[in-house]
Amino acid sequence: MSESQPESHPETAPSATPSTALEAPYSHLPAATPPSATPKQRSTVGPIIAALAVGALVGGASGAGVAVWAVSSSGTATQSGTMTPQTVTIDNTHDLTAVNAVAAKASPSVVTISVTASSEGGTGSGVVLSADGYVLTNNHVVTLDGASSTGTIEVTTADGHIYKATIVGTDPIVDLAVIKLTDASGLTPMEFGDPESLKVGDQVIAIGAPLGLSNTVTDGIVSALDRSISIASSAVPSDGSPTDSGSSPFNFGFPGGTSSSSSSSISLPVIQTDAAINPGNSGGALLSDQGKLVGINVAIASTGSASASTQSGSIGVGFAIPSDLAKRVADEIIATGSATHGLLGATVRDATSADGSLLGAVIDSVTADSAAANAGIKAGDVVTEFNGAPIANRTDITAAVRALAGGASAKLTYVRGGSPQTVTVTLGTFH
């Protein structure tokens, strides 16, 4: 449901340019050749920052002059630091901090992903789902920001092993994908946590490969919950051709930026954190202070240039897809090759003062025989809550509906004529 567009239509970019640009932290670099030296096998207890794949996700975070994008690092950058896995050793367990403990526990379950296709290449991060090599990451990582679905994928584990990998399935609707490592065994699966238990101010730790620096760990707090952002879609065109001759399809909607050949956008429910997330962190882990996965890093906000080639790094505003949504999608992809998403069957827009004194998403029209119509929702209703989450605008309702599987039921609260009403909606399936 594109809550600023008809829910029955594919999501397209909002006509208004958001003031905040979203970057998917994915390191988009020219095709790179792997190092000649073979990484040594190590027992790594190393740092763990959810590596966000850099691809520019454009979105609806608030803040004048702030760009929010999937972090993509440009082509001519060089790196002089070591890229090999590094062991974290804790000498004095009496001085152990939460970050030390989480890094030691979770870093073996975070991998670095390298993708090349033609003259393009990029690096991102991923989270191990199974001992035999299923790995969860962002769709924009494995498709090089929507440029290709047939790239060559190599995955480096925390102990220095390198595996070839293939795509099991992608889900551009929520920017997630599952890949499978070839002939892998004995990997350490990530332990999932409950993002619903998070509170604003809780400590979180990110592990990933910013700028290609594998096993990087950063920490911060949960800055906000129940956020939603609108970012460019990384869906590969049906004919399989690149979207824009090597340019990231996420580079649109930035103040002063150029538009891209990609005209569609997606809405995501996210956790906001101030843990440092940079290009290359996409697809990596956001962890609780117990070392459990609470999110998959997907985007950052930036006050830098609107161009992906000159984008700046972390300013302390990062976003992660909640782990419960990520797990549902991953499980469905592994089982069937794809995941489903809810459909409300209505067009929506942001509420204004002309609609009353409440923030919300205003129903513009309702499709006949849709989930909205069957629940008695009508044009003019202002949706203020969905599935227990507050709704402040069209992005919120789209993200909340898409987060659920097709056919799922949820409580929806709307205001009509000044009176709130709550109904149960059985969603359709978004195609």
Short mmCIF file of N, CA, C and O in Angstrom, two decimals, residues 139-182:
data_model
loop_
_atom_site.label_atom_id
_atom_site.label_comp_id
_atom_site.label_asym_id
_atom_site.label_seq_id
_atom_site.Cartn_x
_atom_site.Cartn_y
_atom_site.Cartn_z
N ASN A 139 18.90 -6.18 0.05
CA ASN A 139 18.75 -6.38 -1.39
C ASN A 139 19.69 -5.48 -2.17
O ASN A 139 20.27 -5.88 -3.17
N HIS A 140 19.87 -4.23 -1.71
CA HIS A 140 20.70 -3.31 -2.49
C HIS A 140 22.18 -3.70 -2.45
O HIS A 140 22.96 -3.27 -3.29
N VAL A 141 22.57 -4.55 -1.50
CA VAL A 141 23.95 -5.05 -1.47
C VAL A 141 24.17 -6.05 -2.60
O VAL A 141 25.11 -5.94 -3.38
N VAL A 142 23.30 -7.06 -2.69
CA VAL A 142 23.53 -8.14 -3.65
C VAL A 142 23.16 -7.76 -5.07
O VAL A 142 23.57 -8.44 -6.02
N THR A 143 22.39 -6.67 -5.25
CA THR A 143 22.02 -6.23 -6.60
C THR A 143 22.80 -5.00 -7.03
O THR A 143 22.49 -4.42 -8.08
N LEU A 144 23.80 -4.59 -6.24
CA LEU A 144 24.56 -3.37 -6.57
C LEU A 144 23.62 -2.20 -6.82
O LEU A 144 23.63 -1.55 -7.85
N ASP A 145 22.78 -1.96 -5.82
CA ASP A 145 21.82 -0.86 -5.88
C ASP A 145 20.81 -1.01 -7.02
O ASP A 145 20.36 -0.02 -7.59
N GLY A 146 20.47 -2.25 -7.34
CA GLY A 146 19.48 -2.49 -8.38
C GLY A 146 20.04 -2.57 -9.77
O GLY A 146 19.29 -2.64 -10.74
N ALA A 147 21.37 -2.59 -9.92
CA ALA A 147 21.99 -2.62 -11.24
C ALA A 147 22.05 -4.01 -11.84
O ALA A 147 22.06 -4.17 -13.06
N SER A 148 22.11 -5.05 -11.01
CA SER A 148 22.28 -6.39 -11.55
C SER A 148 21.81 -7.44 -10.55
O SER A 148 21.97 -7.28 -9.34
N SER A 149 21.23 -8.51 -11.08
CA SER A 149 20.84 -9.64 -10.23
C SER A 149 21.74 -10.84 -10.49
O SER A 149 21.48 -11.94 -9.98
N THR A 150 22.78 -10.65 -11.29
CA THR A 150 23.64 -11.76 -11.68
C THR A 150 25.10 -11.51 -11.34
O THR A 150 26.00 -12.07 -11.98
N GLY A 151 25.36 -10.65 -10.37
CA GLY A 151 26.73 -10.37 -10.00
C GLY A 151 27.41 -11.57 -9.35
O GLY A 151 26.77 -12.49 -8.88
N THR A 152 28.75 -11.52 -9.34
CA THR A 152 29.54 -12.53 -8.65
C THR A 152 29.66 -12.14 -7.18
O THR A 152 30.07 -11.02 -6.86
N ILE A 153 29.30 -13.06 -6.30
CA ILE A 153 29.28 -12.76 -4.86
C ILE A 153 30.33 -13.59 -4.14
O ILE A 153 30.39 -14.82 -4.31
N GLU A 154 31.16 -12.92 -3.34
CA GLU A 154 32.10 -13.61 -2.46
C GLU A 154 31.86 -13.12 -1.04
O GLU A 154 31.60 -11.93 -0.81
N VAL A 155 31.96 -14.04 -0.10
CA VAL A 155 31.69 -13.73 1.30
C VAL A 155 32.90 -14.12 2.14
O VAL A 155 33.41 -15.24 2.02
N THR A 156 33.35 -13.20 2.98
CA THR A 156 34.46 -13.47 3.89
C THR A 156 33.93 -13.54 5.31
O THR A 156 33.27 -12.60 5.78
N THR A 157 34.19 -14.64 5.98
CA THR A 157 33.73 -14.81 7.35
C THR A 157 34.71 -14.17 8.32
O THR A 157 35.83 -13.80 7.96
N ALA A 158 34.31 -14.08 9.58
CA ALA A 158 35.12 -13.41 10.58
C ALA A 158 36.44 -14.12 10.83
O ALA A 158 37.42 -13.50 11.27
N ASP A 159 36.51 -15.42 10.54
CA ASP A 159 37.75 -16.16 10.76
C ASP A 159 38.62 -16.23 9.51
O ASP A 159 39.61 -16.95 9.46
N GLY A 160 38.24 -15.48 8.46
CA GLY A 160 39.08 -15.36 7.29
C GLY A 160 38.81 -16.31 6.15
O GLY A 160 39.55 -16.33 5.18
N HIS A 161 37.78 -17.13 6.24
CA HIS A 161 37.44 -18.01 5.12
C HIS A 161 36.67 -17.23 4.05
O HIS A 161 35.85 -16.37 4.36
N ILE A 162 36.94 -17.55 2.80
CA ILE A 162 36.27 -16.90 1.67
C ILE A 162 35.41 -17.94 0.94
O ILE A 162 35.89 -19.02 0.60
N TYR A 163 34.14 -17.59 0.72
CA TYR A 163 33.21 -18.49 0.05
C TYR A 163 32.57 -17.79 -1.15
O TYR A 163 32.31 -16.58 -1.10
N LYS A 164 32.31 -18.54 -2.18
CA LYS A 164 31.42 -18.06 -3.23
C LYS A 164 29.99 -18.19 -2.70
O LYS A 164 29.72 -19.02 -1.83
N ALA A 165 29.10 -17.37 -3.23
CA ALA A 165 27.71 -17.41 -2.76
C ALA A 165 26.77 -17.15 -3.92
O ALA A 165 27.13 -16.51 -4.92
N THR A 166 25.55 -17.63 -3.77
CA THR A 166 24.50 -17.40 -4.76
C THR A 166 23.28 -16.81 -4.06
O THR A 166 23.08 -16.99 -2.85
N ILE A 167 22.46 -16.13 -4.83
CA ILE A 167 21.25 -15.51 -4.28
C ILE A 167 20.15 -16.55 -4.16
O ILE A 167 19.80 -17.23 -5.13
N VAL A 168 19.59 -16.68 -2.97
CA VAL A 168 18.45 -17.57 -2.73
C VAL A 168 17.16 -16.85 -3.12
O VAL A 168 16.26 -17.41 -3.76
N GLY A 169 17.05 -15.60 -2.72
CA GLY A 169 15.88 -14.80 -3.04
C GLY A 169 16.07 -13.37 -2.59
O GLY A 169 16.84 -13.10 -1.66
N THR A 170 15.41 -12.45 -3.26
CA THR A 170 15.50 -11.04 -2.90
C THR A 170 14.11 -10.49 -2.62
O THR A 170 13.11 -10.98 -3.14
N ASP A 171 14.05 -9.47 -1.80
CA ASP A 171 12.79 -8.82 -1.47
C ASP A 171 12.99 -7.31 -1.49
O ASP A 171 13.27 -6.69 -0.47
N PRO A 172 12.88 -6.70 -2.67
CA PRO A 172 13.08 -5.26 -2.76
C PRO A 172 12.03 -4.43 -2.03
O PRO A 172 12.25 -3.26 -1.76
N ILE A 173 10.90 -5.05 -1.67
CA ILE A 173 9.84 -4.31 -0.97
C ILE A 173 10.33 -3.83 0.40
O ILE A 173 9.98 -2.74 0.86
N VAL A 174 11.16 -4.63 1.06
CA VAL A 174 11.72 -4.21 2.36
C VAL A 174 13.25 -4.26 2.33
O VAL A 174 13.90 -4.26 3.37
N ASP A 175 13.83 -4.26 1.14
CA ASP A 175 15.29 -4.20 0.95
C ASP A 175 16.04 -5.28 1.73
O ASP A 175 17.01 -5.00 2.43
N LEU A 176 15.59 -6.52 1.58
CA LEU A 176 16.27 -7.64 2.22
C LEU A 176 16.55 -8.73 1.17
O LEU A 176 15.88 -8.79 0.13
N ALA A 177 17.53 -9.55 1.44
CA ALA A 177 17.87 -10.66 0.56
C ALA A 177 18.54 -11.76 1.36
O ALA A 177 19.13 -11.51 2.42
N VAL A 178 18.44 -12.98 0.87
CA VAL A 178 19.13 -14.12 1.46
C VAL A 178 20.06 -14.72 0.41
O VAL A 178 19.65 -14.92 -0.74
N ILE A 179 21.32 -14.97 0.80
CA ILE A 179 22.25 -15.65 -0.07
C ILE A 179 22.70 -16.95 0.60
O ILE A 179 22.51 -17.13 1.80
N LYS A 180 23.28 -17.85 -0.19
CA LYS A 180 23.74 -19.14 0.34
C LYS A 180 25.20 -19.33 -0.04
O LYS A 180 25.57 -19.27 -1.21
N LEU A 181 26.03 -19.56 0.98
CA LEU A 181 27.45 -19.80 0.74
C LEU A 181 27.64 -21.22 0.19
O LEU A 181 26.96 -22.15 0.63
N THR A 182 28.56 -21.36 -0.74
CA THR A 182 28.81 -22.65 -1.37
C THR A 182 29.72 -23.52 -0.49
O THR A 182 30.79 -23.07 -0.07
#
